[in-house]
Structures are given as C-alpha cells and as structure tokens.
C-alpha cells in the first residue's frame, strides 16, 4: 500500500541548456553530459542535506528541508558546472507545499520550481519570492527582483528573483520574462536619473529667466538653453542605462562589478536620492511663489488679495524714438503685436488697444493710469528704428508701488523683431505668474511671416485702417505684402477689414462688392491660420452685415471670444440682431470694464441700453462715445437720439453738415426724415425722401431703400414702406439685418 504525506519543502529543478539539440547531433556526447552533470550535482545535494529524488532526461529534481540549503547547493552546482561541465545549467527553486509518495513528490511547489527552471538564463538560478523571503538576512546571497511572472500551468503570478554573484548572468531574456524591461530600468536607475534630469532642467530654466531680470542676457538665451537641455536628455538616459557608481568607481551596468554592487539604487546613481529630488521640487515651488508674493506686497501682508486683479495689465503706446520721428506706425505696430500676444494668455486681463491709445502722449503717472483703468500693472516702452536696425526698450511697472518689476533693452536687426515681441510677452507672463498653455506659447513664438518687408507694410496699413485715414494707400500696402508673402495670414485678415470698412463704416461701396472682396480674403487668412482672432471677428461682422447669416455670425463670434476673451471689438451686434437684448447689455457692460476708453464699446453699450428701453442711460453712454470719438458717427448718434426722442439735436447736427441733405449718409438722412415728419416738417421730410430715393437708384451702399421704407412707415404709408423694403431686400442692403428687432 502506497503511503503519502504533505510537507513544506524546497524543491530544486535543474537541466542542461541545449541538451535536446545536442542529442540530435551527437548522442554519445549528450549522454556523457548527463553522466557528468549527475556526478557534479548528486554529491552536492547530499552535502547540503538534500534528497536526490529523480532524473528526467537531462533534468533532475532534489528536495531540501530548508530554503538556505537549496540556495547554497544551487550556487555550488553552478560553480562546479562552470569548471567541469562543457555546457550550462538552468536552476529553478521554490518553497511550497508538496505531497511525498515514497521517493517521489507532487504538487504546486514542484510545478512552480519546474517552470522557474524553464525560464532561467543559461548559468542562472531563479527563485520564487518564498525562497527569497526565507533566505533574507540569513545569507550574503543577493537576489534581484525580476517582476511578477506568469508561469505556464500556474494560475497565479509568481514574483521571481534572480540570484546574483560572481559567474551568475544578468537576466536579459525579456521575451520570456514578463515585466523584465521595466525591472531593468529600475535596476539601472534610469527612471530615477531621468526624473532628476527633468527637475534640474526646469530649475535651470527658471534660474535663467530670473537672471534675465537682473542681467542683460541675449533674448535668445532661453531658446538656446532649452534646445541644449532637450538635446541632452537622451544622452543622459543613455549614460544612466550603461553606467553606474560602485565601490570600484563607474562601471558598466552589464559587468560583474555591477551584479555584485552592494550600493543602493540612489547610491548607484549619485544625486538621485528621494531627499534631493524632493528638495529640488520645493526650490522650484518657492521660485514660483516668491515673485507672486513680491508682486502684491499689500495682499501678502494683509493675507488678502487686492480688489484689482493681480494679473491685469495695460500696454501703453510705445514712444517713437526714431531719428526722424516718422516711425509711429512701426512703434504702434510693435506695441499692438505684444498686446495681441498677451491677450491670448487667458490668465491675464489685458486692457484693449483703443483704451491704451487713449493715453498716448498723456502726462499721467502710473498710479493715475492704473486707477482709471483698474489695472495692477503697466507695460511701457519705446522703439528706435533706423534703417535695418532696431532698439526696443520695455519696462513692467507695478502700479501700486510704482516699482519696475522688470525692464530690458533689445538691440538687433529688423528680423529679430518677432523673437523680441515673443520674448517680451513670455517675460510679462513669467513676472505676473500667468500660466501659458503650450499651444499658446507655441503660437506666440511662431513667426507670422518670413518677409520683414511684408510685415512692415502690414504695420503701416494697419495704422491707416485703425485711424480711418489713407484707406486706398492701406489697400495698396496690403496687396504688396501679399505679393511678397502669399501665405501671410495677417495681411489677408487686414484686407478683409479694409473691405468691411468700405462697405459698412464708410459706406461708399456697394455691399455686394465689399462682400465679394472681403469673404475670400478672410477665408484665406483662416485657411493659413485658423487661430487668427481678428479674421474670425471680422468674418462674424461680414456674415451679419452682408449675408444676414445670424447663425454663422454667432459661430464666428464665439470662436473669436474663445481665442481672445478680452478682444476689444467683439461682435455684440449679432446678439442684438437676434433679440438677446439683456445678454447684449451685460456683455457691453463687461467690455466697458476692459475697454473704458474705447469709443466702440460705448457705442454698443448705448445701443444695448436703447434696445432694453433704458433711454436715459443710452444717451449718457452716447455722450461718452462722442467724447472719445474724434469724429463721431452722427448716423449712429442720430439713431440713438431718435429712440430717445431728442429730435432737436438730430436736426441741428444733420443740418450743420448739409442743408441739401445730399452729403448725408443714408442712415443719418433716414432718421432725419423721420424726425422731420414727427415734428410736422412734412416738406423737409419729403425732400429727404427724394435724396434717399436718388441714392437708392445709384447704389445700395448705406442702405438707402431701407431708410426710405422707415420714413414711409412713420408716415403710415404701409404699402409704400413694404415696396421699398422689398427693394432693400432685393439689393441686399446691410441695414435689413435690424428689421426684426428695430424699435417701433
């Protein structure tokens, strides 16, 4: 009768590497290897208190009562095999429950030991975590974790270790051993070294940016350092993979010295301890926090923030310091581009260009300007341009303390202008502790064109368009810029602005012609650069005014608002035209906070008040618009005053321009004609009608038919009103977009 018992035992499996192949080539040599292997192994098993259980071809199985005996025996077997056996052995050991039946053993412990032997490296010894735990602290034998391995016919993962020592191989069979590559990364300290490299690189970058506030370093130094650090990262990773520090100095991680290296992971890679990594991270955090503390000393002392946004800023017009004083268009252009960069940084609250230009030449202190605009910081500067050389000086001022937080002078060629503008924007963001998204930073640092001549032409044309002067010259400059660089998105966008001005604000061009010219230019701009805020904003106006396409106009308005929330000319007209009166009023008030000196913002506020039936407030906003506007648009002011019933002022202003009414814009004439009728001046009302009808026969510019219909509606001539509305519709007059919401 067979008896069996269960017991805890250390099971060792061995086999000869390459035996099967050798058997096919030279069976006598293969059998001789088995004989020699048994002569080596069996005496050593008995020496270490083990029991030789059985032989299975080229393999053998032994049992030990302790894990330490099994491990010591395996090490001695490998030493002897290296010296006496013309082949290598694999050995696997596991400590577990086994069932003993006479001279044989079965069970999970046997299966695991067998599978460990099958994946071991030639000449290596693999043990389970049970063995490693059992010998820990009882032996000088070192074991390296290889990871949790999935073994064949074993339904759980086994944490596997490779014994290390002289003559034992470094495990490199990652195809057979799951998780081995990550284990090697950890063993060689690559992950730790890479983390330290990144943290140190960030620290160096911050130190350089801080140094630039004290030392006049070249503006390209940041880019150079960043390129150097990025290029150095793969080199650092390679060195960490190949070398480590040991008692014998630097050694290769594949060498015998590495396998016997007693140093810990952080000692093998100097300066990578957890303490050093944590310390560096704390230093970086402090470098971020300390400038913020200095930027708002009152808030720091009182434990509260200032009521003014700490990240609010106005970019004042740059002074033209050129020898002839004739480069105002260039200095304005540099200032506007820096402002446009800052507007894209969502953490910053940036005052509009129009409100900034209000202070050009103003003799006011930083505190006075800051108080009037409600901003915490001022960026001011000057530009000196002479032939191909340029000098740009900028300084960032804390309004509260009147201290310079940062100042810098840049000298270079005209081709350096783009890099300088980007550098200034990045430095302002850094000093104000504003977070800059990688996409925004990339956009800020991207050159808009490779042609400096085209860029100069654009700045000059934009200067004319902003001031509504020399429009035809501006048109020619933009066409020339596009010839020089057919991929210059900003030039196409400004060309769209030119056609919109001609078709709407000046009103001397048929809307269909203006639309035909404007839309392709704006679409082309966005095909080149779909993030161009001005192109989306202008296209929103074009869709509204020329196409009456409210949905497309709103889509473009939303895109522009997302790209630049502080844009000074959002298309609030589309909100009014779609009947969202309260929303338009709220947004208009918000724009006044950002753009308190922008005439356009006050005009939209006045119209929003009027459409919300708050006529007294509408007139006050209108008066502020007239104060800010050098040449107020009396067509627009006439509309608001008509809503408010201020007929006398409408008549006075209109008649001061032309007693024959022929020089009046159709909108001005339209509200004047309505006013004449309501004040019982029928003859004059009819004369205005004749003038408008004459204009309508020649062109639809300014929407003359629409205003003829408006006058007839006031007179009660409904059929005539509809007849002229039909003509306005057929001629696609701009003002038709108001039809659904125009107050009665």
CSV table of N, CA and C in Angstrom, one decimal, residues 124-237:
chain,number,residue,atom,x,y,z
A,124,UNK,N,22.1,30.5,-14.8
A,124,UNK,CA,21.5,31.3,-13.8
A,124,UNK,C,20.6,30.5,-12.9
A,125,UNK,N,20.2,31.1,-11.8
A,125,UNK,CA,19.4,30.5,-10.7
A,125,UNK,C,18.2,31.4,-10.5
A,126,UNK,N,17.0,31.0,-10.8
A,126,UNK,CA,15.8,31.8,-10.5
A,126,UNK,C,15.1,31.1,-9.3
A,127,UNK,N,14.6,32.0,-8.4
A,127,UNK,CA,13.9,31.5,-7.2
A,127,UNK,C,12.6,32.3,-7.0
A,128,UNK,N,11.7,31.7,-6.3
A,128,UNK,CA,10.4,32.4,-6.1
A,128,UNK,C,10.5,33.3,-4.9
A,129,UNK,N,9.5,34.2,-4.7
A,129,UNK,CA,9.6,35.1,-3.5
A,129,UNK,C,9.6,34.4,-2.2
A,130,UNK,N,9.0,33.1,-2.2
A,130,UNK,CA,9.0,32.4,-0.9
A,130,UNK,C,10.5,32.0,-0.5
A,131,UNK,N,11.3,31.6,-1.5
A,131,UNK,CA,12.7,31.3,-1.2
A,131,UNK,C,13.4,32.6,-0.8
A,132,UNK,N,13.2,33.7,-1.6
A,132,UNK,CA,13.9,35.0,-1.3
A,132,UNK,C,13.6,35.5,0.1
A,133,UNK,N,12.3,35.4,0.5
A,133,UNK,CA,12.0,35.8,1.9
A,133,UNK,C,12.7,34.9,2.9
A,134,UNK,N,12.7,33.6,2.6
A,134,UNK,CA,13.3,32.6,3.6
A,134,UNK,C,14.8,32.8,3.8
A,135,UNK,N,15.5,33.3,2.8
A,135,UNK,CA,17.0,33.4,3.0
A,135,UNK,C,17.4,34.9,3.3
A,136,UNK,N,16.4,35.8,3.2
A,136,UNK,CA,16.7,37.2,3.5
A,136,UNK,C,17.3,37.3,4.9
A,137,UNK,N,18.4,37.9,5.1
A,137,UNK,CA,19.0,38.1,6.4
A,137,UNK,C,19.8,36.9,6.9
A,138,UNK,N,19.7,35.8,6.2
A,138,UNK,CA,20.4,34.6,6.7
A,138,UNK,C,21.6,34.3,5.8
A,139,UNK,N,21.8,35.1,4.8
A,139,UNK,CA,22.9,34.7,3.8
A,139,UNK,C,23.4,36.0,3.2
A,140,UNK,N,24.6,35.9,2.6
A,140,UNK,CA,25.2,37.0,1.9
A,140,UNK,C,24.7,37.0,0.4
A,141,UNK,N,24.0,36.0,0.1
A,141,UNK,CA,23.5,35.9,-1.3
A,141,UNK,C,22.5,37.0,-1.6
A,142,UNK,N,22.7,37.7,-2.7
A,142,UNK,CA,21.8,38.8,-3.2
A,142,UNK,C,20.8,38.3,-4.2
A,143,UNK,N,19.7,38.8,-4.2
A,143,UNK,CA,18.7,38.4,-5.2
A,143,UNK,C,18.0,39.7,-5.8
A,144,UNK,N,17.9,39.7,-7.1
A,144,UNK,CA,17.3,40.9,-7.8
A,144,UNK,C,15.9,40.5,-8.3
A,145,UNK,N,14.9,41.4,-7.9
A,145,UNK,CA,13.5,41.1,-8.4
A,145,UNK,C,13.4,41.3,-9.9
A,146,UNK,N,12.8,40.4,-10.5
A,146,UNK,CA,12.6,40.4,-12.0
A,146,UNK,C,11.1,40.8,-12.3
A,147,UNK,N,10.3,40.8,-11.3
A,147,UNK,CA,8.9,41.1,-11.6
A,147,UNK,C,8.0,39.9,-11.3
A,148,UNK,N,6.7,40.2,-11.4
A,148,UNK,CA,5.7,39.1,-11.3
A,148,UNK,C,5.5,38.4,-12.6
A,149,UNK,N,5.8,37.1,-12.6
A,149,UNK,CA,5.9,36.4,-13.9
A,149,UNK,C,4.7,35.4,-14.0
A,150,UNK,N,4.1,35.3,-15.2
A,150,UNK,CA,3.0,34.4,-15.4
A,150,UNK,C,3.7,33.1,-15.9
A,151,UNK,N,3.6,32.0,-15.1
A,151,UNK,CA,4.2,30.7,-15.5
A,151,UNK,C,3.2,29.8,-16.1
A,152,UNK,N,3.7,29.0,-17.0
A,152,UNK,CA,2.8,28.0,-17.7
A,152,UNK,C,2.2,27.0,-16.6
A,153,UNK,N,0.9,26.8,-16.8
A,153,UNK,CA,0.1,25.9,-15.9
A,153,UNK,C,0.1,26.3,-14.4
A,154,UNK,N,0.4,27.5,-14.2
A,154,UNK,CA,0.3,28.1,-12.8
A,154,UNK,C,-0.7,29.2,-12.9
A,155,UNK,N,-1.8,29.1,-12.1
A,155,UNK,CA,-2.9,30.1,-12.3
A,155,UNK,C,-2.7,31.4,-11.5
A,156,UNK,N,-1.5,31.7,-11.1
A,156,UNK,CA,-1.3,33.0,-10.4
A,156,UNK,C,0.1,33.5,-10.7
A,157,UNK,N,0.3,34.8,-10.6
A,157,UNK,CA,1.6,35.3,-10.9
A,157,UNK,C,2.6,35.0,-9.8
A,158,UNK,N,3.8,34.8,-10.1
A,158,UNK,CA,4.9,34.4,-9.2
A,158,UNK,C,6.0,35.5,-9.2
A,159,UNK,N,6.2,36.2,-8.1
A,159,UNK,CA,7.2,37.1,-8.0
A,159,UNK,C,8.6,36.4,-8.1
A,160,UNK,N,9.3,36.7,-9.1
A,160,UNK,CA,10.5,35.9,-9.4
A,160,UNK,C,11.8,36.8,-9.2
A,161,UNK,N,12.8,36.1,-8.6
A,161,UNK,CA,14.1,36.7,-8.4
A,161,UNK,C,15.2,36.0,-9.1
A,162,UNK,N,16.3,36.7,-9.5
A,162,UNK,CA,17.5,36.1,-10.0
A,162,UNK,C,18.6,36.2,-9.0
A,163,UNK,N,19.2,35.1,-8.6
A,163,UNK,CA,20.3,35.2,-7.6
A,163,UNK,C,21.5,35.8,-8.3
A,164,UNK,N,22.2,36.7,-7.6
A,164,UNK,CA,23.4,37.4,-8.2
A,164,UNK,C,24.6,37.0,-7.5
A,165,UNK,N,25.7,37.1,-8.2
A,165,UNK,CA,27.0,36.7,-7.7
A,165,UNK,C,28.0,36.5,-8.8
A,166,UNK,N,29.2,36.2,-8.5
A,166,UNK,CA,30.3,36.0,-9.5
A,166,UNK,C,29.9,34.8,-10.3
A,167,UNK,N,29.9,35.0,-11.7
A,167,UNK,CA,29.6,33.9,-12.6
A,167,UNK,C,28.2,33.8,-12.9
A,168,UNK,N,27.3,34.4,-12.1
A,168,UNK,CA,25.8,34.3,-12.5
A,168,UNK,C,25.5,35.4,-13.5
A,169,UNK,N,24.7,35.1,-14.5
A,169,UNK,CA,24.4,36.0,-15.5
A,169,UNK,C,23.4,37.1,-15.1
A,170,UNK,N,23.4,38.2,-15.8
A,170,UNK,CA,22.4,39.2,-15.7
A,170,UNK,C,21.2,38.8,-16.6
A,171,UNK,N,20.0,38.7,-16.0
A,171,UNK,CA,18.9,38.2,-16.8
A,171,UNK,C,18.5,39.1,-17.9
A,172,UNK,N,18.5,38.7,-19.2
A,172,UNK,CA,18.2,39.6,-20.3
A,172,UNK,C,17.2,39.0,-21.3
A,173,UNK,N,16.5,37.9,-20.9
A,173,UNK,CA,15.5,37.3,-21.8
A,173,UNK,C,14.1,37.9,-21.6
A,174,UNK,N,13.9,39.2,-22.0
A,174,UNK,CA,12.7,39.9,-21.8
A,174,UNK,C,11.5,39.3,-22.6
A,175,UNK,N,11.9,38.6,-23.7
A,175,UNK,CA,10.8,37.9,-24.4
A,175,UNK,C,10.1,36.8,-23.6
A,176,UNK,N,10.8,36.2,-22.8
A,176,UNK,CA,10.3,35.1,-22.0
A,176,UNK,C,9.8,35.5,-20.6
A,177,UNK,N,10.3,36.7,-20.1
A,177,UNK,CA,10.1,37.1,-18.8
A,177,UNK,C,9.3,38.3,-18.7
A,178,UNK,N,8.0,38.3,-18.4
A,178,UNK,CA,7.1,39.4,-18.4
A,178,UNK,C,7.6,40.5,-17.4
A,179,UNK,N,7.5,41.8,-17.8
A,179,UNK,CA,7.9,42.9,-16.9
A,179,UNK,C,9.4,43.1,-16.8
A,180,UNK,N,10.2,42.3,-17.5
A,180,UNK,CA,11.6,42.4,-17.3
A,180,UNK,C,12.2,43.8,-17.7
A,181,UNK,N,11.7,44.4,-18.8
A,181,UNK,CA,12.3,45.7,-19.2
A,181,UNK,C,12.2,46.7,-18.2
A,182,UNK,N,11.0,46.8,-17.6
A,182,UNK,CA,10.8,47.8,-16.5
A,182,UNK,C,11.6,47.5,-15.3
A,183,UNK,N,11.9,46.2,-15.0
A,183,UNK,CA,12.7,45.9,-13.9
A,183,UNK,C,14.2,46.3,-14.2
A,184,UNK,N,14.6,46.2,-15.4
A,184,UNK,CA,16.0,46.6,-15.8
A,184,UNK,C,16.1,48.1,-15.7
A,185,UNK,N,15.0,48.9,-16.1
A,185,UNK,CA,15.0,50.3,-15.9
A,185,UNK,C,15.2,50.7,-14.4
A,186,UNK,N,14.5,50.0,-13.6
A,186,UNK,CA,14.6,50.3,-12.1
A,186,UNK,C,16.0,49.9,-11.6
A,187,UNK,N,16.5,48.7,-12.0
A,187,UNK,CA,17.8,48.2,-11.5
A,187,UNK,C,18.9,49.1,-11.9
A,188,UNK,N,18.8,49.7,-13.1
A,188,UNK,CA,19.9,50.6,-13.6
A,188,UNK,C,19.7,52.0,-13.2
A,189,UNK,N,18.5,52.3,-12.5
A,189,UNK,CA,18.3,53.7,-12.1
A,189,UNK,C,17.9,54.6,-13.1
A,190,UNK,N,17.4,54.2,-14.3
A,190,UNK,CA,17.2,55.1,-15.4
A,190,UNK,C,16.0,56.0,-15.1
A,191,UNK,N,15.0,55.5,-14.6
A,191,UNK,CA,13.8,56.3,-14.3
A,191,UNK,C,14.1,57.4,-13.3
A,192,UNK,N,14.9,57.0,-12.2
A,192,UNK,CA,15.3,58.0,-11.2
A,192,UNK,C,16.2,59.1,-11.8
A,193,UNK,N,17.1,58.6,-12.6
A,193,UNK,CA,18.0,59.6,-13.3
A,193,UNK,C,17.3,60.5,-14.2
A,194,UNK,N,16.3,60.0,-15.0
A,194,UNK,CA,15.5,60.8,-15.9
A,194,UNK,C,14.7,61.9,-15.1
A,195,UNK,N,14.1,61.5,-14.0
A,195,UNK,CA,13.3,62.4,-13.2
A,195,UNK,C,14.2,63.5,-12.7
A,196,UNK,N,15.4,63.2,-12.2
A,196,UNK,CA,16.3,64.2,-11.7
A,196,UNK,C,16.7,65.2,-12.8
A,197,UNK,N,17.0,64.6,-14.0
A,197,UNK,CA,17.4,65.5,-15.2
A,197,UNK,C,16.3,66.5,-15.5
A,198,UNK,N,15.0,66.0,-15.5
A,198,UNK,CA,13.9,66.9,-15.8
A,198,UNK,C,13.8,68.0,-14.8
A,199,UNK,N,13.9,67.6,-13.5
A,199,UNK,CA,13.7,68.6,-12.4
A,199,UNK,C,14.8,69.6,-12.4
A,200,UNK,N,16.1,69.1,-12.6
A,200,UNK,CA,17.2,70.1,-12.7
A,200,UNK,C,17.1,71.0,-13.9
A,201,UNK,N,16.6,70.4,-15.0
A,201,UNK,CA,16.4,71.3,-16.2
A,201,UNK,C,15.4,72.4,-16.0
A,202,UNK,N,14.3,72.0,-15.3
A,202,UNK,CA,13.3,73.0,-15.0
A,202,UNK,C,13.9,74.1,-14.1
A,203,UNK,N,14.7,73.7,-13.1
A,203,UNK,CA,15.3,74.6,-12.2
A,203,UNK,C,16.2,75.6,-13.0
A,204,UNK,N,17.1,75.0,-13.9
A,204,UNK,CA,18.0,75.9,-14.6
A,204,UNK,C,17.2,76.9,-15.5
A,205,UNK,N,16.1,76.4,-16.1
A,205,UNK,CA,15.3,77.3,-16.9
A,205,UNK,C,14.7,78.4,-16.1
A,206,UNK,N,14.2,78.1,-14.9
A,206,UNK,CA,13.7,79.2,-14.1
A,206,UNK,C,14.8,80.1,-13.6
A,207,UNK,N,15.9,79.6,-13.3
A,207,UNK,CA,17.1,80.5,-12.8
A,207,UNK,C,17.5,81.4,-13.9
A,208,UNK,N,17.5,80.9,-15.2
A,208,UNK,CA,17.9,81.8,-16.3
A,208,UNK,C,16.9,82.9,-16.5
A,209,UNK,N,15.6,82.6,-16.4
A,209,UNK,CA,14.5,83.6,-16.6
A,209,UNK,C,14.6,84.6,-15.5
A,210,UNK,N,14.9,84.2,-14.3
A,210,UNK,CA,15.1,85.1,-13.2
A,210,UNK,C,16.3,86.0,-13.4
A,211,UNK,N,17.4,85.4,-13.9
A,211,UNK,CA,18.6,86.1,-14.1
A,211,UNK,C,18.4,87.2,-15.1
A,212,UNK,N,17.5,86.9,-16.1
A,212,UNK,CA,17.3,87.9,-17.1
A,212,UNK,C,16.7,89.2,-16.6
A,213,UNK,N,16.1,89.1,-15.4
A,213,UNK,CA,15.5,90.4,-14.9
A,213,UNK,C,16.6,91.2,-14.2
A,214,UNK,N,17.8,90.6,-14.0
A,214,UNK,CA,18.9,91.4,-13.4
A,214,UNK,C,20.1,91.6,-14.3
A,215,UNK,N,20.3,90.7,-15.2
A,215,UNK,CA,21.5,90.7,-16.1
A,215,UNK,C,21.0,90.8,-17.6
A,216,UNK,N,21.7,91.7,-18.4
A,216,UNK,CA,21.3,91.9,-19.7
A,216,UNK,C,21.7,90.7,-20.6
A,217,UNK,N,21.1,89.6,-20.5
A,217,UNK,CA,21.4,88.4,-21.3
A,217,UNK,C,20.8,88.5,-22.7
A,218,UNK,N,21.3,87.9,-23.7
A,218,UNK,CA,20.6,88.0,-25.0
A,218,UNK,C,19.2,87.4,-24.9
A,219,UNK,N,18.3,87.9,-25.7
A,219,UNK,CA,16.9,87.4,-25.6
A,219,UNK,C,16.7,86.0,-26.1
A,220,UNK,N,17.8,85.5,-26.9
A,220,UNK,CA,17.7,84.2,-27.4
A,220,UNK,C,18.3,83.1,-26.5
A,221,UNK,N,18.7,83.6,-25.3
A,221,UNK,CA,19.4,82.7,-24.4
A,221,UNK,C,18.4,81.6,-23.9
A,222,UNK,N,17.2,81.9,-23.6
A,222,UNK,CA,16.2,80.9,-23.2
A,222,UNK,C,16.1,79.8,-24.2
A,223,UNK,N,15.9,80.2,-25.5
A,223,UNK,CA,15.8,79.2,-26.5
A,223,UNK,C,17.0,78.3,-26.6
A,224,UNK,N,18.2,78.9,-26.5
A,224,UNK,CA,19.4,78.1,-26.6
A,224,UNK,C,19.5,77.1,-25.4
A,225,UNK,N,19.2,77.6,-24.2
A,225,UNK,CA,19.3,76.7,-23.1
A,225,UNK,C,18.2,75.5,-23.2
A,226,UNK,N,17.0,75.9,-23.7
A,226,UNK,CA,16.0,74.8,-23.8
A,226,UNK,C,16.5,73.8,-24.9
A,227,UNK,N,17.0,74.3,-26.0
A,227,UNK,CA,17.5,73.3,-27.0
A,227,UNK,C,18.6,72.4,-26.5
A,228,UNK,N,19.5,73.0,-25.7
A,228,UNK,CA,20.6,72.3,-25.1
A,228,UNK,C,20.1,71.2,-24.1
A,229,UNK,N,19.1,71.6,-23.3
A,229,UNK,CA,18.6,70.6,-22.3
A,229,UNK,C,17.8,69.5,-23.0
A,230,UNK,N,17.0,69.8,-24.0
A,230,UNK,CA,16.3,68.8,-24.7
A,230,UNK,C,17.2,67.8,-25.4
A,231,UNK,N,18.3,68.4,-26.1
A,231,UNK,CA,19.3,67.5,-26.8
A,231,UNK,C,20.0,66.6,-25.8
A,232,UNK,N,20.2,67.1,-24.5
A,232,UNK,CA,21.0,66.4,-23.6
A,232,UNK,C,20.2,65.3,-22.9
A,233,UNK,N,18.9,65.3,-23.0
A,233,UNK,CA,18.1,64.3,-22.3
A,233,UNK,C,18.3,62.9,-22.7
A,234,UNK,N,18.3,62.6,-24.1
A,234,UNK,CA,18.6,61.2,-24.5
A,234,UNK,C,20.0,60.8,-24.1
A,235,UNK,N,21.0,61.7,-24.1
A,235,UNK,CA,22.3,61.4,-23.8
A,235,UNK,C,22.4,61.0,-22.3
A,236,UNK,N,21.7,61.8,-21.4
A,236,UNK,CA,21.6,61.4,-20.0
A,236,UNK,C,21.0,60.1,-19.8
A,237,UNK,N,19.9,59.8,-20.5
A,237,UNK,CA,19.3,58.5,-20.3
A,237,UNK,C,20.2,57.3,-20.8
